[in-house]
Coordinates of C-alpha atoms in Angstrom, one line a residue:
Chain A
X1 CA 116.5 25.6 16.4
X2 CA 116.6 28.8 18.3
X3 CA 113.0 29.8 17.6
X4 CA 110.3 29.6 20.3
X5 CA 108.8 26.1 20.5
X6 CA 105.5 25.9 18.7
X7 CA 103.8 23.3 16.5
X8 CA 103.8 23.6 12.7
X9 CA 100.2 24.6 12.6
X10 CA 100.7 27.3 15.2
X11 CA 103.7 28.7 13.3
X12 CA 101.7 28.7 10.1
X13 CA 98.7 30.5 11.7
X14 CA 100.9 33.1 13.2
X15 CA 102.7 33.6 9.9
X16 CA 99.5 34.0 7.8
X17 CA 98.1 36.6 10.2
X18 CA 101.3 38.5 10.5
X19 CA 101.5 37.9 14.3
X20 CA 104.5 37.3 16.5
X21 CA 104.7 34.3 18.8
X22 CA 106.1 36.5 21.6
X23 CA 103.0 38.6 21.6
X24 CA 100.6 35.7 22.3
X25 CA 100.0 34.4 25.8
X26 CA 100.6 30.6 25.8
X27 CA 98.5 28.3 27.8
X28 CA 100.6 25.2 27.1
X29 CA 103.3 23.4 29.0
X30 CA 105.9 26.0 30.1
X31 CA 104.0 28.8 28.4
X32 CA 103.9 27.2 25.0
X33 CA 101.6 28.8 22.5
X34 CA 98.9 26.4 21.3
X35 CA 96.7 26.7 18.2
X36 CA 93.8 27.5 20.5
X37 CA 95.7 30.4 22.0
X38 CA 96.3 31.9 18.6
X39 CA 92.7 31.5 17.6
X40 CA 91.6 33.2 20.9
X41 CA 94.1 36.0 20.4
X42 CA 92.6 36.6 16.9
X43 CA 89.0 36.4 18.2
X44 CA 89.8 39.0 20.8
X45 CA 90.9 41.3 18.0
X46 CA 94.6 40.6 18.4
X47 CA 96.6 43.1 16.5
X48 CA 99.1 42.1 13.9
X49 CA 102.5 43.2 15.1
Chain B
X1 CA 101.4 31.6 -29.3
X2 CA 100.5 28.6 -27.2
X3 CA 98.5 28.4 -24.0
X4 CA 99.1 30.8 -21.1
X5 CA 99.4 29.3 -17.6
X6 CA 99.5 30.7 -14.1
X7 CA 102.3 28.2 -13.3
X8 CA 104.6 26.2 -15.5
X9 CA 106.8 23.7 -13.7
X10 CA 109.9 22.4 -15.4
X11 CA 110.6 18.8 -14.4
X12 CA 108.1 16.2 -13.0
X13 CA 110.3 14.6 -10.3
X14 CA 109.2 14.6 -6.6
X15 CA 109.7 18.4 -6.5
X16 CA 108.0 19.3 -9.8
X17 CA 105.1 16.9 -9.8
X18 CA 104.1 17.7 -6.2
X19 CA 104.4 21.5 -6.9
X20 CA 102.2 21.1 -10.0
X21 CA 99.5 19.1 -8.1
X22 CA 99.5 21.5 -5.2
X23 CA 99.3 24.5 -7.5
X24 CA 96.4 23.0 -9.4
X25 CA 94.6 22.2 -6.1
X26 CA 95.0 25.9 -5.1
X27 CA 93.1 26.8 -8.3
X28 CA 96.1 27.8 -10.5
X29 CA 96.1 26.9 -14.1
X30 CA 99.2 24.7 -14.1
X31 CA 101.4 22.9 -16.6
X32 CA 104.3 20.5 -15.9
X33 CA 107.1 19.9 -18.5
X34 CA 109.0 16.6 -18.6
X35 CA 111.5 15.1 -21.0
X36 CA 112.4 11.8 -19.3
X37 CA 112.0 8.9 -21.7
X38 CA 111.0 5.7 -20.0
X39 CA 111.8 2.1 -20.9
X40 CA 108.9 2.0 -23.4
X41 CA 110.2 5.0 -25.4
X42 CA 107.6 7.4 -24.1
X43 CA 107.9 10.4 -21.7
X44 CA 107.3 9.3 -18.1
X45 CA 106.7 11.4 -15.0
X46 CA 108.4 10.8 -11.6
X47 CA 111.9 11.9 -12.3
X48 CA 115.0 10.3 -10.8
X49 CA 113.2 9.1 -7.6
X50 CA 110.6 7.0 -9.3
X51 CA 112.5 5.9 -12.4
X52 CA 116.1 5.3 -11.3
X53 CA 116.3 6.3 -7.7
X54 CA 114.3 5.8 -4.5
X55 CA 111.7 3.4 -5.7
X56 CA 113.7 0.9 -7.9
X57 CA 116.5 0.7 -5.3
X58 CA 114.0 0.0 -2.5
X59 CA 112.4 -2.8 -4.7
X60 CA 115.8 -4.4 -5.1
X61 CA 116.8 -3.9 -1.4
X62 CA 113.6 -5.5 -0.2
X63 CA 113.9 -8.5 -2.6
X64 CA 117.5 -9.1 -1.8
X65 CA 116.9 -8.8 1.9
X66 CA 114.1 -11.4 1.8
X67 CA 116.5 -13.7 -0.1
X68 CA 119.2 -13.3 2.6
X69 CA 116.6 -14.0 5.3
X70 CA 115.4 -17.1 3.6
X71 CA 118.9 -18.3 3.0
X72 CA 120.5 -17.5 6.4
X73 CA 117.9 -16.7 9.0
X74 CA 114.9 -19.0 8.4
X75 CA 116.6 -22.1 9.8
X76 CA 117.0 -20.3 13.2
X77 CA 113.2 -20.0 13.3
X78 CA 112.7 -23.7 12.4
X79 CA 111.8 -22.9 8.8
X80 CA 113.3 -25.4 6.3
X81 CA 113.3 -23.6 3.0
X82 CA 115.6 -25.9 1.2
X83 CA 118.0 -24.6 -1.4
X84 CA 116.8 -21.0 -2.0
X85 CA 117.8 -19.3 -5.2
X86 CA 117.3 -15.9 -6.8
X87 CA 116.1 -15.3 -10.3
X88 CA 117.7 -11.9 -10.9
X89 CA 115.8 -11.2 -14.1
X90 CA 112.5 -11.8 -12.3
X91 CA 113.6 -9.5 -9.5
X92 CA 114.4 -6.8 -12.1
X93 CA 111.1 -7.3 -13.9
X94 CA 109.2 -6.8 -10.6
X95 CA 111.1 -3.6 -10.0
X96 CA 110.2 -2.4 -13.5
X97 CA 106.5 -3.1 -13.0
X98 CA 106.5 -1.1 -9.8
X99 CA 108.2 1.8 -11.6
X100 CA 105.7 1.6 -14.4
X101 CA 102.7 1.6 -12.1
X102 CA 103.9 4.6 -10.1
X103 CA 104.9 6.7 -13.1
X104 CA 101.5 5.9 -14.7
X105 CA 100.0 6.9 -11.3
X106 CA 101.4 10.4 -11.6
X107 CA 99.9 10.8 -15.0
X108 CA 96.6 9.8 -13.4
X109 CA 97.0 12.4 -10.6
X110 CA 97.8 15.1 -13.1
X111 CA 94.6 14.3 -15.0
X112 CA 92.6 14.2 -11.8
X113 CA 93.9 17.5 -10.6
X114 CA 93.8 19.2 -14.0
X115 CA 97.5 19.6 -14.5
X116 CA 98.6 19.9 -18.2
X117 CA 101.5 17.5 -18.8
X118 CA 103.8 18.9 -21.6
X119 CA 106.3 16.5 -23.1
X120 CA 109.7 17.9 -24.1
X121 CA 112.7 19.8 -22.8
X122 CA 111.8 23.0 -20.9
X123 CA 113.9 26.1 -20.9
X124 CA 113.2 29.4 -19.2
X125 CA 113.7 32.0 -22.0
X126 CA 112.2 35.0 -20.3
X127 CA 110.9 36.0 -16.8
X128 CA 107.5 34.7 -17.9
X129 CA 108.3 32.5 -20.9
X130 CA 109.1 28.8 -21.1
X131 CA 110.2 27.2 -24.4
X132 CA 109.6 23.5 -24.8
X133 CA 111.4 21.5 -27.4
X134 CA 109.8 18.1 -28.2
X135 CA 111.4 14.9 -29.3
X136 CA 111.2 15.9 -32.9
X137 CA 113.0 19.2 -32.2
X138 CA 110.0 21.3 -32.5
X139 CA 109.9 24.3 -30.1
X140 CA 106.8 25.9 -28.6
X141 CA 106.8 28.9 -26.3
X142 CA 104.4 29.1 -23.4
X143 CA 103.6 32.1 -21.2
X144 CA 103.4 31.7 -17.5
X145 CA 103.0 34.2 -14.6
X146 CA 105.1 31.9 -12.5
X147 CA 107.8 29.4 -13.3
X148 CA 109.1 26.7 -11.1
X149 CA 112.4 25.1 -12.1
X150 CA 112.7 21.5 -10.7
X151 CA 115.3 20.1 -13.1
X152 CA 116.9 17.7 -10.6
X153 CA 120.3 16.2 -10.6
X154 CA 122.5 13.6 -12.3
X155 CA 125.3 11.3 -11.0
X156 CA 128.8 12.9 -10.8
X157 CA 131.3 11.3 -13.1
X158 CA 135.0 11.3 -12.1
X159 CA 137.9 11.3 -14.6
X160 CA 139.7 8.2 -13.2
X161 CA 136.7 6.0 -14.0
X162 CA 134.9 7.0 -17.1
X163 CA 131.6 5.1 -17.6
X164 CA 131.6 2.2 -20.1
X165 CA 128.7 0.2 -21.5
X166 CA 127.7 -2.2 -18.7
X167 CA 131.2 -2.5 -17.0
X168 CA 131.8 0.8 -15.2
X169 CA 128.4 2.1 -14.4
X170 CA 126.6 4.8 -12.3
X171 CA 123.7 4.1 -10.0
X172 CA 121.3 3.8 -12.9
X173 CA 123.4 1.0 -14.5
X174 CA 123.7 -0.7 -11.1
X175 CA 119.9 -1.1 -11.0
X176 CA 120.0 -2.9 -14.3
X177 CA 122.5 -5.8 -13.9
X178 CA 121.0 -8.9 -15.3
X179 CA 123.3 -11.2 -13.3
X180 CA 125.2 -11.1 -10.1
X181 CA 128.7 -9.8 -10.6
X182 CA 131.3 -12.0 -8.9
X183 CA 133.5 -9.1 -7.8
X184 CA 131.9 -5.8 -7.4
X185 CA 133.6 -2.5 -6.8
X186 CA 131.7 0.5 -5.5
X187 CA 133.3 4.0 -5.4
X188 CA 131.7 6.0 -2.6
X189 CA 130.5 4.9 0.8
X190 CA 127.6 7.3 0.9
X191 CA 123.9 6.4 1.0
X192 CA 123.7 5.2 -2.7
X193 CA 126.9 3.2 -2.5
X194 CA 125.9 1.4 0.7
X195 CA 122.5 0.6 -0.7
X196 CA 123.6 -0.7 -4.1
X197 CA 126.6 -2.5 -2.5
X198 CA 124.1 -4.2 -0.1
X199 CA 121.8 -5.4 -2.9
X200 CA 124.5 -7.2 -4.8
X201 CA 126.4 -8.4 -1.7
X202 CA 123.3 -10.1 -0.5
X203 CA 122.9 -11.9 -3.8
X204 CA 126.5 -13.2 -3.7
X205 CA 128.9 -10.5 -5.0
X206 CA 132.2 -9.9 -3.2
X207 CA 131.8 -6.2 -2.6
X208 CA 134.5 -3.7 -2.0
X209 CA 133.6 -0.1 -1.3
X210 CA 136.3 2.5 -1.8
X211 CA 135.7 5.7 0.1
X212 CA 138.1 8.7 -0.2
X213 CA 137.1 10.2 3.1
X214 CA 138.7 8.9 6.4
X215 CA 135.4 9.0 8.3
X216 CA 132.4 6.8 7.7
X217 CA 129.0 8.5 7.3
X218 CA 130.1 11.8 8.8
X219 CA 126.6 13.3 8.7
X220 CA 125.4 10.5 11.1
X221 CA 125.9 10.6 14.9
X222 CA 129.4 9.1 15.4
X223 CA 128.1 6.3 17.8
X224 CA 125.5 5.3 15.2
X225 CA 127.9 5.5 12.3
X226 CA 130.5 3.4 14.2
X227 CA 127.9 0.7 14.9
X228 CA 126.6 0.8 11.3
X229 CA 130.1 0.3 9.9
X230 CA 130.6 -2.7 12.1
X231 CA 127.3 -4.3 11.1
X232 CA 127.8 -3.7 7.3
X233 CA 131.3 -5.2 7.6
X234 CA 129.9 -8.3 9.3
X235 CA 127.5 -8.6 6.3
X236 CA 130.4 -8.8 3.9
X237 CA 130.8 -5.2 2.7
X238 CA 134.5 -4.5 2.6
X239 CA 134.5 -0.8 3.2
X240 CA 137.9 0.8 2.7
X241 CA 138.1 4.3 4.1
X242 CA 140.8 6.8 3.0
X243 CA 141.0 5.0 -0.4
X244 CA 141.4 7.5 -3.2
X245 CA 140.8 6.1 -6.7
X246 CA 143.4 7.3 -9.1
X247 CA 142.7 5.4 -12.3
X248 CA 141.1 2.4 -14.0
X249 CA 141.8 0.1 -16.9
X250 CA 139.3 -2.0 -18.7
X251 CA 140.8 -5.4 -19.6
X252 CA 138.2 -7.5 -21.6
X253 CA 135.4 -8.1 -19.2
X254 CA 137.2 -6.9 -16.1
X255 CA 138.2 -3.5 -14.7
X256 CA 141.3 -2.9 -12.8
X257 CA 141.0 0.0 -10.3
X258 CA 144.0 1.8 -8.9
X259 CA 143.8 3.7 -5.6
X260 CA 146.0 5.0 -2.9
X261 CA 145.5 4.5 0.8
X262 CA 147.6 5.0 3.9
X263 CA 149.8 2.0 2.7
X264 CA 150.4 3.6 -0.6
X265 CA 149.3 2.5 -4.1
X266 CA 146.9 -0.4 -4.5
X267 CA 145.1 -2.2 -7.3
X268 CA 142.0 -4.3 -7.4
X269 CA 140.2 -6.1 -10.2
X270 CA 136.4 -6.2 -10.5
X271 CA 133.8 -7.7 -12.8
X272 CA 131.6 -4.5 -12.4
X273 CA 132.4 -1.1 -11.0
X274 CA 129.7 1.3 -9.7
X275 CA 130.7 5.0 -9.5
X276 CA 128.5 6.7 -6.9
X277 CA 130.6 9.6 -5.5
X278 CA 127.7 12.1 -5.5
X279 CA 125.2 13.9 -7.6
X280 CA 125.3 17.3 -9.2
X281 CA 122.5 19.7 -10.1
X282 CA 121.2 19.3 -13.7
X283 CA 121.0 23.0 -14.6
X284 CA 122.9 23.4 -17.8
X285 CA 120.7 24.8 -20.5
X286 CA 117.6 25.1 -18.2
X287 CA 117.8 28.9 -18.2
X288 CA 118.6 31.0 -21.3
X289 CA 121.4 33.5 -20.9
X290 CA 120.2 37.0 -20.0
X291 CA 117.1 35.9 -18.0
X292 CA 119.0 36.8 -14.8
X293 CA 118.6 33.5 -12.8
X294 CA 121.9 33.1 -11.0
X295 CA 123.8 29.9 -10.5
X296 CA 126.5 29.3 -7.9
X297 CA 130.0 28.0 -8.7
X298 CA 128.8 24.4 -8.3
X299 CA 125.9 24.8 -10.7
X300 CA 123.1 25.1 -8.2
X301 CA 120.4 27.7 -8.9
X302 CA 120.7 30.5 -6.4
X303 CA 117.6 30.8 -4.2
X304 CA 116.5 32.4 -0.9
X305 CA 114.9 30.5 2.0
X306 CA 111.6 30.3 0.1
X307 CA 113.1 29.1 -3.1
X308 CA 112.8 32.4 -5.0
X309 CA 115.5 33.0 -7.7
X310 CA 116.8 36.4 -8.4
X311 CA 114.0 36.9 -11.0
X312 CA 110.5 37.7 -9.5
X313 CA 108.0 34.9 -10.3
X314 CA 110.7 32.4 -11.0
X315 CA 111.3 29.7 -8.3
X316 CA 113.7 26.7 -8.1
X317 CA 113.3 23.7 -5.9
X318 CA 114.8 20.2 -5.2
X319 CA 118.2 18.9 -6.2
X320 CA 119.0 21.8 -8.4
X321 CA 119.1 24.2 -5.4
X322 CA 121.0 24.2 -2.1
X323 CA 120.2 21.7 0.7
X324 CA 119.9 18.0 1.0
X325 CA 119.3 16.0 -2.2
X326 CA 116.3 14.1 -0.9
X327 CA 112.9 13.4 -2.6
X328 CA 110.9 14.6 0.4
X329 CA 112.9 17.8 0.7
X330 CA 112.1 18.6 -3.0
X331 CA 108.4 17.8 -2.5
X332 CA 108.1 20.0 0.6
X333 CA 109.8 22.9 -1.3
X334 CA 107.3 22.2 -4.2
X335 CA 104.4 22.6 -1.8
X336 CA 105.9 25.8 -0.2
X337 CA 106.4 27.4 -3.6
X338 CA 102.9 26.5 -4.8
X339 CA 101.5 28.0 -1.6
X340 CA 103.5 31.2 -2.0
X341 CA 102.4 31.6 -5.6
X342 CA 98.8 31.2 -4.4
X343 CA 99.3 34.1 -2.0
X344 CA 100.1 32.3 1.3
X345 CA 103.0 33.0 3.6
X346 CA 104.6 29.6 3.4
X347 CA 107.9 28.5 4.7
X348 CA 109.5 25.2 5.5
X349 CA 111.6 23.9 8.4
X350 CA 114.9 22.8 7.0
X351 CA 116.0 21.7 10.5
X352 CA 113.6 18.8 10.6
X353 CA 114.3 16.9 7.4
X354 CA 114.8 13.1 8.0
X355 CA 117.4 11.0 6.2
X356 CA 117.2 7.3 5.7
X357 CA 119.7 4.7 4.5
X358 CA 117.8 1.6 3.5
X359 CA 120.4 -1.0 4.4
X360 CA 119.6 -3.7 6.9
X361 CA 119.4 -2.6 9.5
X362 CA 118.2 0.8 8.3
X363 CA 120.0 4.0 9.4
X364 CA 117.8 7.0 10.0
X365 CA 118.4 10.4 11.5
X366 CA 117.0 13.9 11.9
X367 CA 118.4 17.1 13.4
X368 CA 121.8 17.5 15.0
X369 CA 124.4 14.8 15.8
X370 CA 126.2 15.0 19.2
X371 CA 129.3 16.1 17.4
X372 CA 127.4 18.9 15.5
X373 CA 125.9 20.2 18.8
X374 CA 129.3 20.2 20.5
X375 CA 130.9 22.0 17.5
X376 CA 128.1 24.7 17.9
X377 CA 129.0 25.1 21.6
X378 CA 125.6 23.6 22.7
X379 CA 125.8 21.6 25.9
X380 CA 123.8 18.4 25.4
X381 CA 122.6 15.4 27.2
X382 CA 122.0 12.1 25.4
X383 CA 120.1 8.9 25.9
X384 CA 120.5 5.7 23.9
X385 CA 118.9 2.3 24.0
X386 CA 120.1 -0.9 22.2
X387 CA 117.7 -3.1 20.3
X388 CA 119.4 -6.1 21.9
X389 CA 117.3 -5.2 25.0
X390 CA 114.0 -4.9 23.0
X391 CA 111.5 -7.8 23.3
X392 CA 110.1 -7.0 19.9
X393 CA 113.5 -6.9 18.3
X394 CA 114.2 -10.4 19.7
X395 CA 110.9 -11.7 18.4
X396 CA 111.8 -10.1 15.0
X397 CA 115.3 -11.6 14.9
X398 CA 116.5 -8.0 14.5
X399 CA 118.5 -7.1 17.7
X400 CA 121.2 -5.1 16.0
X401 CA 121.4 -1.4 16.5
X402 CA 120.3 1.3 18.8
X403 CA 118.3 4.5 19.1
X404 CA 119.9 7.7 20.4
X405 CA 118.4 11.1 21.3
X406 CA 120.4 14.3 21.7
X407 CA 118.7 17.0 23.8
X408 CA 119.8 20.5 24.9
X409 CA 121.2 20.1 28.4
X410 CA 119.6 23.3 29.6
X411 CA 116.1 23.3 28.0
X412 CA 115.7 19.5 27.4
X413 CA 114.6 20.3 23.9
X414 CA 115.3 17.5 21.4
X415 CA 118.0 18.5 19.0
X416 CA 118.4 15.3 17.1
X417 CA 117.5 11.6 16.9
X418 CA 119.6 8.9 15.3
X419 CA 118.6 5.3 14.9
X420 CA 120.3 2.2 13.4
X421 CA 117.9 -0.8 13.4
X422 CA 115.1 -2.6 11.6
X423 CA 112.4 -0.1 10.5
X424 CA 114.6 2.9 11.6
X425 CA 113.2 4.8 8.6
X426 CA 109.7 4.4 10.0
X427 CA 110.7 5.1 13.5
X428 CA 112.5 8.4 12.7
X429 CA 109.1 10.0 11.9
X430 CA 108.8 10.3 15.7
X431 CA 112.0 12.4 15.8
X432 CA 110.7 14.6 13.0
X433 CA 107.4 15.2 14.8
X434 CA 109.3 15.9 18.1
X435 CA 111.5 18.5 16.3
X436 CA 108.6 20.1 14.5
X437 CA 106.7 20.5 17.8
X438 CA 109.8 21.6 19.7
X439 CA 109.4 18.6 22.0
X440 CA 111.5 18.0 25.0
X441 CA 113.0 14.6 25.7
X442 CA 110.7 14.5 28.7
X443 CA 107.7 14.8 26.4
X444 CA 108.6 11.5 24.7
X445 CA 109.5 10.0 28.1
X446 CA 106.0 10.8 29.3
X447 CA 104.3 9.4 26.2
X448 CA 102.7 5.9 26.2
X449 CA 104.3 3.6 23.5
X450 CA 102.7 0.3 22.4
X451 CA 104.3 -2.9 23.6
X452 CA 105.9 -4.8 22.1
X453 CA 107.1 -2.5 19.3
X454 CA 110.5 -1.4 18.0
X455 CA 109.5 2.2 18.8
X456 CA 109.8 1.5 22.5
X457 CA 113.6 1.9 22.0
X458 CA 112.9 5.6 21.2
X459 CA 110.8 5.8 24.4
X460 CA 113.6 4.2 26.4
X461 CA 116.2 6.5 24.8
X462 CA 114.1 9.5 25.9
X463 CA 113.9 8.1 29.4
X464 CA 117.7 7.4 29.3
X465 CA 118.4 11.1 28.7
X466 CA 117.7 11.7 32.4
X467 CA 119.1 8.3 33.4
X468 CA 115.7 6.8 34.0
X469 CA 115.5 4.0 31.3
X470 CA 113.5 1.1 32.7
X471 CA 114.8 -1.8 30.6
X472 CA 118.5 -1.3 30.9
X473 CA 121.0 -0.3 33.6
X474 CA 121.5 3.4 33.3
X475 CA 125.0 4.8 33.0
X476 CA 125.9 7.1 35.8
X477 CA 126.0 10.6 34.3
X478 CA 129.4 12.2 34.6
X479 CA 129.3 15.7 35.8

């Protein structure tokens, strides 16, 4: 509790790539970061934070 | 010098065997050390859970529940079963067969995944060295780049009631009675005590449960705990809260237990007494002095959030470290550690571990209770729905209990789910998924549930959070 809501797969993807959830634009309900948002972020050369 | 491994796991319970299988799947050369001697005199895998815990207790709970249904509930459905009786020895033999199949299954999984099973008692003797002593006392030292300690736990013994052969027993002994004790005493009204008490009560024992604490199931939401206590009492479990056992005396085939409660000193006589006041980590002798793996004052191996001990490359998981003593918690830690060893950035979510008590009805919960949230200063809104209003529950002859959801008043995020009812252990998976995904109560309210199912109570509880349950009159929310 307390962390930004995101699914387990999203949290894992973000962790493995050394990203931060705050840095990724979420397209889900109420700005939630979806797995596809993380993948797009990586495709577009998203920097590790 | 014997073989060298990438990973050696000490203990083949739910933590250890899962860690070993995962590590092998990730391409690591893995061994798993186990010393547990099964009923046939050979080393068996599976640990407490498979041999003397989760699985055998569930086998007895299921059999005894079916017996009770046949004896007391079938007639309501028009089924004339005649005079139903229970063959306790046969019930026990069935349980033993299940245990044997499952422990053998793990040996098969080890083989299929290329895990080397090593029989004997493992001890960490260096940062990268495990010594294994076999049944004949012969010691072999193995080298490993990583060591995972999964040594488990054992029942706590208390001085007032030392165990005896077959009269004062722990949970293991209570799974082995060959006949129904007439008067059964249980010390401890926790998960284990309630489950074992239920088994024997259903088969005809007069069961008294002595619990030192004044509150019943304090880890469960108080509304759910209160209803559970009422239901179990109705089934015949005499649960005495605030009853502190002070001594016992074995007289022939009976045991006299002395305890104190609010009325002063009391005494009760039983034909069997089960001591299940808790479990403690089994860590004595698992790590040689000087290795540098630290224990806390209660004997748990000290680890960080990712189960690393103070020695690099040495991990500890399951009941021998902090956290809930649950098989699935141990297994998830095993997976996390194997992933970390293989180079992944793994972590686990300790806030979403479900708990289940396999009484009838079952009690299951995940996340915070309403009282927890309030104590943390979080403003909450709650919704609950009784199974008495569920069509499926009526058809099932299982209308006892309720589902309750606790959500953050501001964000609507689900903080906890607590259920008492038939199949609560299955239904709670919805709460776990909700917590994992950071779901709001509205998310569940907007989800389509199959009708008629018991799970609809979760849907209605989610709707009730906003006062919009369909199948009951909603309470006016007080502002």
